[in-house]
Amino acid sequence: MIRAKKSLGQNFLIDQNVINKIINVVEIKDKNILEIGPGTGNLTLEILRKNPKKVILIEKDTILSNLLEKKFQKNVEIINKDILKINENILCDRSLIVFGNLPYNISTEILSKWILNLNKNKVWFSYLVLMFQKEVADRIISKFDTKDYGRLSVLANWRLKIKKILDVNADCFRPKPRVDSTVLFFEPKKNFFEFKNPKNLEKITRIFFMHRRKMIKKPYRQLFNNDDNIATKMGIDLNLRPQNLNFETYYELTKKYEYL
Ligand code: SAH
């Protein structure tokens, strides 16, 4: 019997219906698959039944990693490492389809890191099918003028097309988590704003969204050296709140910031 470790966000998906819905989101046959945090291998088993070309598993927990070694052999490569310490860009020379019931304590960190490190031309994955805590998923898919809109949605929408697949009740996991979950589907965008350094988008959104209820005048002036010209030219009303600016405005502002 495996004892789930809270520190590693271990909530194993046990609902077969949900597992099937997740793996049926994309065609797996003959594809190269990466699974993050396979745990006891519930999802992995079904992925393998679909005859992928190859499956790479990244599992930080050594006990689970050893268990997976015994359970699966053919076409499976198990990496017993922390996903945050892996250079995802060199995992595979072919484009990967990524599945993951992510450990919730680091799910936004994983997604942000992947987005910020994406190459301009060659993206290392073709699709991501990822499970998040529902509140986090709501933030990722939120649009401007809504309460959930923020840094995460601006960052994610910069490089990714995002679609909600399904909500998953906490009862579908063992041990049962305190929150519900949501599966999201991501696809790289072909056209996107090019930045000198994507960290600048992170910086702009961090400073703008620092105080959600306050006007953007202050953060704007801090970033743009008290010069309101750029805002005027872009038609941005500095009395608005950060959630009132749409995605494109944040991307344009980042470009302008990079050419100050
Ligand atoms: N996919 C499985 C388990 C999900 S629980 C299922 O749905 O049943 C999250 C899994 O991520 C656990 O197996 C946990 O050990 C693993 N994990 C936690 N932190 C990790 C990290 N930093 N890198 C890789 N795996 C991690």
JSON list of C-alpha atoms in Angstrom, two decimals, residues 16-212:
[
{"chain": "A", "resi": 16, "resn": "GLN", "atom": "CA", "xyz": [-11.75, 5.63, -14.58]},
{"chain": "A", "resi": 17, "resn": "ASN", "atom": "CA", "xyz": [-14.28, 7.77, -16.41]},
{"chain": "A", "resi": 18, "resn": "VAL", "atom": "CA", "xyz": [-12.22, 10.92, -15.79]},
{"chain": "A", "resi": 19, "resn": "ILE", "atom": "CA", "xyz": [-8.99, 9.14, -16.73]},
{"chain": "A", "resi": 20, "resn": "ASN", "atom": "CA", "xyz": [-10.56, 8.10, -20.05]},
{"chain": "A", "resi": 21, "resn": "LYS", "atom": "CA", "xyz": [-11.79, 11.60, -20.76]},
{"chain": "A", "resi": 22, "resn": "ILE", "atom": "CA", "xyz": [-8.31, 12.99, -20.18]},
{"chain": "A", "resi": 23, "resn": "ILE", "atom": "CA", "xyz": [-6.49, 10.58, -22.44]},
{"chain": "A", "resi": 24, "resn": "ASN", "atom": "CA", "xyz": [-9.08, 10.91, -25.18]},
{"chain": "A", "resi": 25, "resn": "VAL", "atom": "CA", "xyz": [-8.48, 14.65, -25.56]},
{"chain": "A", "resi": 26, "resn": "VAL", "atom": "CA", "xyz": [-5.78, 14.00, -28.15]},
{"chain": "A", "resi": 27, "resn": "GLU", "atom": "CA", "xyz": [-4.66, 11.17, -30.41]},
{"chain": "A", "resi": 28, "resn": "ILE", "atom": "CA", "xyz": [-1.92, 9.22, -28.59]},
{"chain": "A", "resi": 29, "resn": "LYS", "atom": "CA", "xyz": [-1.18, 6.41, -31.00]},
{"chain": "A", "resi": 30, "resn": "ASP", "atom": "CA", "xyz": [2.41, 6.54, -32.32]},
{"chain": "A", "resi": 31, "resn": "LYS", "atom": "CA", "xyz": [3.05, 9.83, -30.51]},
{"chain": "A", "resi": 32, "resn": "ASN", "atom": "CA", "xyz": [5.77, 10.71, -28.01]},
{"chain": "A", "resi": 33, "resn": "ILE", "atom": "CA", "xyz": [4.22, 11.31, -24.61]},
{"chain": "A", "resi": 34, "resn": "LEU", "atom": "CA", "xyz": [5.51, 12.97, -21.48]},
{"chain": "A", "resi": 35, "resn": "GLU", "atom": "CA", "xyz": [3.73, 12.52, -18.17]},
{"chain": "A", "resi": 36, "resn": "ILE", "atom": "CA", "xyz": [4.51, 14.73, -15.20]},
{"chain": "A", "resi": 37, "resn": "GLY", "atom": "CA", "xyz": [4.02, 13.20, -11.76]},
{"chain": "A", "resi": 38, "resn": "PRO", "atom": "CA", "xyz": [2.67, 9.79, -12.87]},
{"chain": "A", "resi": 39, "resn": "GLY", "atom": "CA", "xyz": [2.33, 8.71, -9.23]},
{"chain": "A", "resi": 40, "resn": "THR", "atom": "CA", "xyz": [1.09, 5.13, -9.11]},
{"chain": "A", "resi": 41, "resn": "GLY", "atom": "CA", "xyz": [0.62, 5.08, -12.87]},
{"chain": "A", "resi": 42, "resn": "ASN", "atom": "CA", "xyz": [-3.18, 5.20, -13.20]},
{"chain": "A", "resi": 43, "resn": "LEU", "atom": "CA", "xyz": [-3.06, 7.58, -16.14]},
{"chain": "A", "resi": 44, "resn": "THR", "atom": "CA", "xyz": [0.11, 6.01, -17.52]},
{"chain": "A", "resi": 45, "resn": "LEU", "atom": "CA", "xyz": [-1.55, 2.62, -17.84]},
{"chain": "A", "resi": 46, "resn": "GLU", "atom": "CA", "xyz": [-4.30, 4.01, -20.05]},
{"chain": "A", "resi": 47, "resn": "ILE", "atom": "CA", "xyz": [-1.85, 6.06, -22.09]},
{"chain": "A", "resi": 48, "resn": "LEU", "atom": "CA", "xyz": [0.12, 2.87, -22.82]},
{"chain": "A", "resi": 49, "resn": "ARG", "atom": "CA", "xyz": [-3.04, 1.06, -23.91]},
{"chain": "A", "resi": 50, "resn": "LYS", "atom": "CA", "xyz": [-3.32, 3.60, -26.73]},
{"chain": "A", "resi": 51, "resn": "ASN", "atom": "CA", "xyz": [0.00, 2.47, -28.20]},
{"chain": "A", "resi": 52, "resn": "PRO", "atom": "CA", "xyz": [2.13, 5.59, -28.05]},
{"chain": "A", "resi": 53, "resn": "LYS", "atom": "CA", "xyz": [5.55, 5.50, -29.66]},
{"chain": "A", "resi": 54, "resn": "LYS", "atom": "CA", "xyz": [7.32, 6.32, -26.44]},
{"chain": "A", "resi": 55, "resn": "VAL", "atom": "CA", "xyz": [6.43, 7.50, -22.94]},
{"chain": "A", "resi": 56, "resn": "ILE", "atom": "CA", "xyz": [8.67, 9.58, -20.69]},
{"chain": "A", "resi": 57, "resn": "LEU", "atom": "CA", "xyz": [7.68, 9.78, -17.04]},
{"chain": "A", "resi": 58, "resn": "ILE", "atom": "CA", "xyz": [9.04, 12.38, -14.63]},
{"chain": "A", "resi": 59, "resn": "GLU", "atom": "CA", "xyz": [8.40, 11.46, -11.01]},
{"chain": "A", "resi": 60, "resn": "LYS", "atom": "CA", "xyz": [10.20, 13.09, -8.09]},
{"chain": "A", "resi": 61, "resn": "ASP", "atom": "CA", "xyz": [9.23, 10.48, -5.51]},
{"chain": "A", "resi": 62, "resn": "THR", "atom": "CA", "xyz": [11.86, 7.70, -5.56]},
{"chain": "A", "resi": 63, "resn": "ILE", "atom": "CA", "xyz": [9.52, 5.11, -4.04]},
{"chain": "A", "resi": 64, "resn": "LEU", "atom": "CA", "xyz": [6.92, 5.73, -6.75]},
{"chain": "A", "resi": 65, "resn": "SER", "atom": "CA", "xyz": [9.59, 5.92, -9.41]},
{"chain": "A", "resi": 66, "resn": "ASN", "atom": "CA", "xyz": [10.86, 2.45, -8.42]},
{"chain": "A", "resi": 67, "resn": "LEU", "atom": "CA", "xyz": [7.33, 1.12, -8.39]},
{"chain": "A", "resi": 68, "resn": "LEU", "atom": "CA", "xyz": [6.76, 2.47, -11.89]},
{"chain": "A", "resi": 69, "resn": "GLU", "atom": "CA", "xyz": [10.00, 0.81, -13.06]},
{"chain": "A", "resi": 70, "resn": "LYS", "atom": "CA", "xyz": [8.58, -2.53, -11.99]},
{"chain": "A", "resi": 71, "resn": "LYS", "atom": "CA", "xyz": [5.13, -1.88, -13.38]},
{"chain": "A", "resi": 72, "resn": "PHE", "atom": "CA", "xyz": [6.05, -0.62, -16.84]},
{"chain": "A", "resi": 73, "resn": "GLN", "atom": "CA", "xyz": [8.94, -1.60, -19.02]},
{"chain": "A", "resi": 74, "resn": "LYS", "atom": "CA", "xyz": [8.29, -1.45, -22.71]},
{"chain": "A", "resi": 75, "resn": "ASN", "atom": "CA", "xyz": [8.72, 1.99, -24.33]},
{"chain": "A", "resi": 76, "resn": "VAL", "atom": "CA", "xyz": [8.79, 3.74, -20.96]},
{"chain": "A", "resi": 77, "resn": "GLU", "atom": "CA", "xyz": [11.61, 5.96, -19.75]},
{"chain": "A", "resi": 78, "resn": "ILE", "atom": "CA", "xyz": [11.38, 6.95, -16.11]},
{"chain": "A", "resi": 79, "resn": "ILE", "atom": "CA", "xyz": [13.19, 10.04, -14.86]},
{"chain": "A", "resi": 80, "resn": "ASN", "atom": "CA", "xyz": [13.34, 10.21, -11.08]},
{"chain": "A", "resi": 81, "resn": "LYS", "atom": "CA", "xyz": [13.78, 13.99, -10.83]},
{"chain": "A", "resi": 82, "resn": "ASP", "atom": "CA", "xyz": [12.10, 17.22, -9.90]},
{"chain": "A", "resi": 83, "resn": "ILE", "atom": "CA", "xyz": [10.29, 18.62, -12.95]},
{"chain": "A", "resi": 84, "resn": "LEU", "atom": "CA", "xyz": [11.32, 22.14, -11.96]},
{"chain": "A", "resi": 85, "resn": "LYS", "atom": "CA", "xyz": [14.99, 21.18, -12.27]},
{"chain": "A", "resi": 86, "resn": "ILE", "atom": "CA", "xyz": [14.67, 19.73, -15.75]},
{"chain": "A", "resi": 87, "resn": "ASN", "atom": "CA", "xyz": [15.39, 21.55, -18.97]},
{"chain": "A", "resi": 88, "resn": "GLU", "atom": "CA", "xyz": [12.20, 20.67, -20.81]},
{"chain": "A", "resi": 89, "resn": "ASN", "atom": "CA", "xyz": [13.54, 22.05, -24.08]},
{"chain": "A", "resi": 90, "resn": "ILE", "atom": "CA", "xyz": [15.99, 19.15, -24.47]},
{"chain": "A", "resi": 91, "resn": "LEU", "atom": "CA", "xyz": [13.87, 16.28, -23.19]},
{"chain": "A", "resi": 92, "resn": "CYS", "atom": "CA", "xyz": [13.13, 14.86, -26.59]},
{"chain": "A", "resi": 93, "resn": "ASP", "atom": "CA", "xyz": [14.09, 15.76, -30.15]},
{"chain": "A", "resi": 94, "resn": "ARG", "atom": "CA", "xyz": [10.48, 15.16, -31.19]},
{"chain": "A", "resi": 95, "resn": "SER", "atom": "CA", "xyz": [7.51, 17.20, -30.16]},
{"chain": "A", "resi": 96, "resn": "LEU", "atom": "CA", "xyz": [5.81, 15.81, -27.05]},
{"chain": "A", "resi": 97, "resn": "ILE", "atom": "CA", "xyz": [2.22, 15.53, -25.92]},
{"chain": "A", "resi": 98, "resn": "VAL", "atom": "CA", "xyz": [2.25, 16.30, -22.22]},
{"chain": "A", "resi": 99, "resn": "PHE", "atom": "CA", "xyz": [-0.14, 14.91, -19.61]},
{"chain": "A", "resi": 100, "resn": "GLY", "atom": "CA", "xyz": [-0.06, 15.72, -15.95]},
{"chain": "A", "resi": 101, "resn": "ASN", "atom": "CA", "xyz": [-2.20, 15.66, -12.90]},
{"chain": "A", "resi": 102, "resn": "LEU", "atom": "CA", "xyz": [0.11, 18.27, -11.49]},
{"chain": "A", "resi": 103, "resn": "PRO", "atom": "CA", "xyz": [1.15, 18.58, -7.87]},
{"chain": "A", "resi": 104, "resn": "TYR", "atom": "CA", "xyz": [-0.98, 21.60, -6.94]},
{"chain": "A", "resi": 105, "resn": "ASN", "atom": "CA", "xyz": [1.58, 23.38, -4.81]},
{"chain": "A", "resi": 106, "resn": "ILE", "atom": "CA", "xyz": [3.86, 23.87, -7.82]},
{"chain": "A", "resi": 107, "resn": "SER", "atom": "CA", "xyz": [1.46, 23.82, -10.78]},
{"chain": "A", "resi": 108, "resn": "THR", "atom": "CA", "xyz": [1.63, 27.55, -11.54]},
{"chain": "A", "resi": 109, "resn": "GLU", "atom": "CA", "xyz": [5.39, 27.50, -11.11]},
{"chain": "A", "resi": 110, "resn": "ILE", "atom": "CA", "xyz": [5.66, 24.68, -13.66]},
{"chain": "A", "resi": 111, "resn": "LEU", "atom": "CA", "xyz": [3.42, 26.40, -16.20]},
{"chain": "A", "resi": 112, "resn": "SER", "atom": "CA", "xyz": [5.10, 29.80, -15.80]},
{"chain": "A", "resi": 113, "resn": "LYS", "atom": "CA", "xyz": [8.57, 28.31, -16.14]},
{"chain": "A", "resi": 114, "resn": "TRP", "atom": "CA", "xyz": [7.59, 26.43, -19.29]},
{"chain": "A", "resi": 115, "resn": "ILE", "atom": "CA", "xyz": [6.07, 29.52, -20.89]},
{"chain": "A", "resi": 116, "resn": "LEU", "atom": "CA", "xyz": [8.96, 31.81, -20.05]},
{"chain": "A", "resi": 117, "resn": "ASN", "atom": "CA", "xyz": [11.47, 29.28, -21.42]},
{"chain": "A", "resi": 118, "resn": "LEU", "atom": "CA", "xyz": [9.69, 28.53, -24.67]},
{"chain": "A", "resi": 119, "resn": "ASN", "atom": "CA", "xyz": [11.81, 28.86, -27.76]},
{"chain": "A", "resi": 120, "resn": "LYS", "atom": "CA", "xyz": [10.63, 31.34, -30.37]},
{"chain": "A", "resi": 121, "resn": "ASN", "atom": "CA", "xyz": [10.67, 28.91, -33.24]},
{"chain": "A", "resi": 122, "resn": "LYS", "atom": "CA", "xyz": [10.62, 25.36, -32.00]},
{"chain": "A", "resi": 123, "resn": "VAL", "atom": "CA", "xyz": [8.20, 24.58, -29.19]},
{"chain": "A", "resi": 124, "resn": "TRP", "atom": "CA", "xyz": [9.03, 21.34, -27.38]},
{"chain": "A", "resi": 125, "resn": "PHE", "atom": "CA", "xyz": [5.41, 20.19, -27.07]},
{"chain": "A", "resi": 126, "resn": "SER", "atom": "CA", "xyz": [2.48, 19.97, -29.43]},
{"chain": "A", "resi": 127, "resn": "TYR", "atom": "CA", "xyz": [-0.19, 19.87, -26.70]},
{"chain": "A", "resi": 128, "resn": "LEU", "atom": "CA", "xyz": [-0.45, 20.06, -22.94]},
{"chain": "A", "resi": 129, "resn": "VAL", "atom": "CA", "xyz": [-3.29, 18.32, -21.11]},
{"chain": "A", "resi": 130, "resn": "LEU", "atom": "CA", "xyz": [-2.95, 19.38, -17.50]},
{"chain": "A", "resi": 131, "resn": "MET", "atom": "CA", "xyz": [-4.98, 19.15, -14.33]},
{"chain": "A", "resi": 132, "resn": "PHE", "atom": "CA", "xyz": [-5.00, 22.13, -11.98]},
{"chain": "A", "resi": 133, "resn": "GLN", "atom": "CA", "xyz": [-6.76, 23.07, -8.82]},
{"chain": "A", "resi": 134, "resn": "LYS", "atom": "CA", "xyz": [-10.03, 24.58, -10.08]},
{"chain": "A", "resi": 135, "resn": "GLU", "atom": "CA", "xyz": [-9.32, 28.08, -8.75]},
{"chain": "A", "resi": 136, "resn": "VAL", "atom": "CA", "xyz": [-5.99, 28.13, -10.57]},
{"chain": "A", "resi": 137, "resn": "ALA", "atom": "CA", "xyz": [-7.58, 26.91, -13.81]},
{"chain": "A", "resi": 138, "resn": "ASP", "atom": "CA", "xyz": [-10.21, 29.64, -13.50]},
{"chain": "A", "resi": 139, "resn": "ARG", "atom": "CA", "xyz": [-7.43, 32.21, -13.30]},
{"chain": "A", "resi": 140, "resn": "ILE", "atom": "CA", "xyz": [-5.59, 30.75, -16.30]},
{"chain": "A", "resi": 141, "resn": "ILE", "atom": "CA", "xyz": [-8.67, 30.87, -18.56]},
{"chain": "A", "resi": 142, "resn": "SER", "atom": "CA", "xyz": [-10.05, 34.18, -17.31]},
{"chain": "A", "resi": 143, "resn": "LYS", "atom": "CA", "xyz": [-10.61, 37.15, -19.62]},
{"chain": "A", "resi": 144, "resn": "PHE", "atom": "CA", "xyz": [-10.14, 40.84, -18.87]},
{"chain": "A", "resi": 145, "resn": "ASP", "atom": "CA", "xyz": [-12.74, 42.72, -16.84]},
{"chain": "A", "resi": 146, "resn": "THR", "atom": "CA", "xyz": [-13.31, 39.65, -14.66]},
{"chain": "A", "resi": 147, "resn": "LYS", "atom": "CA", "xyz": [-12.25, 39.07, -11.08]},
{"chain": "A", "resi": 148, "resn": "ASP", "atom": "CA", "xyz": [-9.93, 36.15, -11.84]},
{"chain": "A", "resi": 149, "resn": "TYR", "atom": "CA", "xyz": [-8.04, 37.99, -14.56]},
{"chain": "A", "resi": 150, "resn": "GLY", "atom": "CA", "xyz": [-4.41, 38.50, -13.68]},
{"chain": "A", "resi": 151, "resn": "ARG", "atom": "CA", "xyz": [-0.76, 37.70, -14.27]},
{"chain": "A", "resi": 152, "resn": "LEU", "atom": "CA", "xyz": [-1.31, 34.04, -14.94]},
{"chain": "A", "resi": 153, "resn": "SER", "atom": "CA", "xyz": [-3.88, 34.53, -17.70]},
{"chain": "A", "resi": 154, "resn": "VAL", "atom": "CA", "xyz": [-1.84, 37.28, -19.35]},
{"chain": "A", "resi": 155, "resn": "LEU", "atom": "CA", "xyz": [1.27, 35.12, -19.31]},
{"chain": "A", "resi": 156, "resn": "ALA", "atom": "CA", "xyz": [-0.46, 31.91, -20.44]},
{"chain": "A", "resi": 157, "resn": "ASN", "atom": "CA", "xyz": [-2.38, 33.58, -23.26]},
{"chain": "A", "resi": 158, "resn": "TRP", "atom": "CA", "xyz": [0.78, 35.12, -24.61]},
{"chain": "A", "resi": 159, "resn": "ARG", "atom": "CA", "xyz": [2.03, 31.83, -26.11]},
{"chain": "A", "resi": 160, "resn": "LEU", "atom": "CA", "xyz": [-0.85, 29.40, -25.67]},
{"chain": "A", "resi": 161, "resn": "LYS", "atom": "CA", "xyz": [-4.35, 28.75, -26.91]},
{"chain": "A", "resi": 162, "resn": "ILE", "atom": "CA", "xyz": [-6.27, 27.47, -23.93]},
{"chain": "A", "resi": 163, "resn": "LYS", "atom": "CA", "xyz": [-9.41, 25.37, -23.67]},
{"chain": "A", "resi": 164, "resn": "LYS", "atom": "CA", "xyz": [-11.23, 23.99, -20.66]},
{"chain": "A", "resi": 165, "resn": "ILE", "atom": "CA", "xyz": [-11.85, 20.25, -20.92]},
{"chain": "A", "resi": 166, "resn": "LEU", "atom": "CA", "xyz": [-13.66, 19.34, -17.70]},
{"chain": "A", "resi": 167, "resn": "ASP", "atom": "CA", "xyz": [-14.12, 19.96, -14.01]},
{"chain": "A", "resi": 168, "resn": "VAL", "atom": "CA", "xyz": [-13.17, 17.09, -11.77]},
{"chain": "A", "resi": 169, "resn": "ASN", "atom": "CA", "xyz": [-14.79, 16.57, -8.39]},
{"chain": "A", "resi": 170, "resn": "ALA", "atom": "CA", "xyz": [-12.51, 16.05, -5.38]},
{"chain": "A", "resi": 171, "resn": "ASP", "atom": "CA", "xyz": [-14.13, 12.62, -4.89]},
{"chain": "A", "resi": 172, "resn": "CYS", "atom": "CA", "xyz": [-12.31, 11.34, -7.97]},
{"chain": "A", "resi": 173, "resn": "PHE", "atom": "CA", "xyz": [-8.99, 11.33, -6.08]},
{"chain": "A", "resi": 174, "resn": "ARG", "atom": "CA", "xyz": [-7.44, 9.35, -3.25]},
{"chain": "A", "resi": 175, "resn": "PRO", "atom": "CA", "xyz": [-6.65, 10.78, -0.84]},
{"chain": "A", "resi": 176, "resn": "LYS", "atom": "CA", "xyz": [-9.46, 13.25, -1.44]},
{"chain": "A", "resi": 177, "resn": "PRO", "atom": "CA", "xyz": [-8.09, 16.78, -1.82]},
{"chain": "A", "resi": 178, "resn": "ARG", "atom": "CA", "xyz": [-9.81, 19.76, -0.22]},
{"chain": "A", "resi": 179, "resn": "VAL", "atom": "CA", "xyz": [-10.40, 21.40, -3.61]},
{"chain": "A", "resi": 180, "resn": "ASP", "atom": "CA", "xyz": [-11.99, 20.53, -6.92]},
{"chain": "A", "resi": 181, "resn": "SER", "atom": "CA", "xyz": [-9.90, 20.33, -10.09]},
{"chain": "A", "resi": 182, "resn": "THR", "atom": "CA", "xyz": [-10.08, 21.27, -13.75]},
{"chain": "A", "resi": 183, "resn": "VAL", "atom": "CA", "xyz": [-8.38, 19.82, -16.81]},
{"chain": "A", "resi": 184, "resn": "LEU", "atom": "CA", "xyz": [-7.11, 22.36, -19.34]},
{"chain": "A", "resi": 185, "resn": "PHE", "atom": "CA", "xyz": [-5.83, 21.86, -22.86]},
{"chain": "A", "resi": 186, "resn": "PHE", "atom": "CA", "xyz": [-3.08, 24.07, -24.29]},
{"chain": "A", "resi": 187, "resn": "GLU", "atom": "CA", "xyz": [-1.76, 24.45, -27.79]},
{"chain": "A", "resi": 188, "resn": "PRO", "atom": "CA", "xyz": [1.16, 26.69, -28.83]},
{"chain": "A", "resi": 189, "resn": "LYS", "atom": "CA", "xyz": [0.13, 29.81, -30.74]},
{"chain": "A", "resi": 190, "resn": "LYS", "atom": "CA", "xyz": [1.63, 30.30, -34.17]},
{"chain": "A", "resi": 191, "resn": "ASN", "atom": "CA", "xyz": [1.52, 34.07, -33.92]},
{"chain": "A", "resi": 192, "resn": "PHE", "atom": "CA", "xyz": [2.49, 35.89, -30.77]},
{"chain": "A", "resi": 193, "resn": "PHE", "atom": "CA", "xyz": [4.20, 39.10, -29.64]},
{"chain": "A", "resi": 194, "resn": "GLU", "atom": "CA", "xyz": [7.99, 38.72, -29.65]},
{"chain": "A", "resi": 195, "resn": "PHE", "atom": "CA", "xyz": [9.85, 40.12, -26.69]},
{"chain": "A", "resi": 196, "resn": "LYS", "atom": "CA", "xyz": [13.55, 40.71, -26.18]},
{"chain": "A", "resi": 197, "resn": "ASN", "atom": "CA", "xyz": [13.11, 38.98, -22.87]},
{"chain": "A", "resi": 198, "resn": "PRO", "atom": "CA", "xyz": [9.81, 37.39, -21.74]},
{"chain": "A", "resi": 199, "resn": "LYS", "atom": "CA", "xyz": [10.80, 38.14, -18.15]},
{"chain": "A", "resi": 200, "resn": "ASN", "atom": "CA", "xyz": [9.73, 41.70, -18.96]},
{"chain": "A", "resi": 201, "resn": "LEU", "atom": "CA", "xyz": [6.15, 40.53, -19.43]},
{"chain": "A", "resi": 202, "resn": "GLU", "atom": "CA", "xyz": [6.38, 38.91, -16.03]},
{"chain": "A", "resi": 203, "resn": "LYS", "atom": "CA", "xyz": [7.74, 42.14, -14.57]},
{"chain": "A", "resi": 204, "resn": "ILE", "atom": "CA", "xyz": [5.08, 44.36, -16.15]},
{"chain": "A", "resi": 205, "resn": "THR", "atom": "CA", "xyz": [2.22, 42.15, -14.97]},
{"chain": "A", "resi": 206, "resn": "ARG", "atom": "CA", "xyz": [3.75, 41.77, -11.52]},
{"chain": "A", "resi": 207, "resn": "ILE", "atom": "CA", "xyz": [3.93, 45.52, -11.04]},
{"chain": "A", "resi": 208, "resn": "PHE", "atom": "CA", "xyz": [0.55, 46.28, -12.62]},
{"chain": "A", "resi": 209, "resn": "PHE", "atom": "CA", "xyz": [-1.31, 43.62, -10.65]},
{"chain": "A", "resi": 210, "resn": "MET", "atom": "CA", "xyz": [0.37, 44.35, -7.34]},
{"chain": "A", "resi": 211, "resn": "HIS", "atom": "CA", "xyz": [-2.68, 46.32, -6.20]},
{"chain": "A", "resi": 212, "resn": "ARG", "atom": "CA", "xyz": [-5.73, 45.07, -8.05]}
]
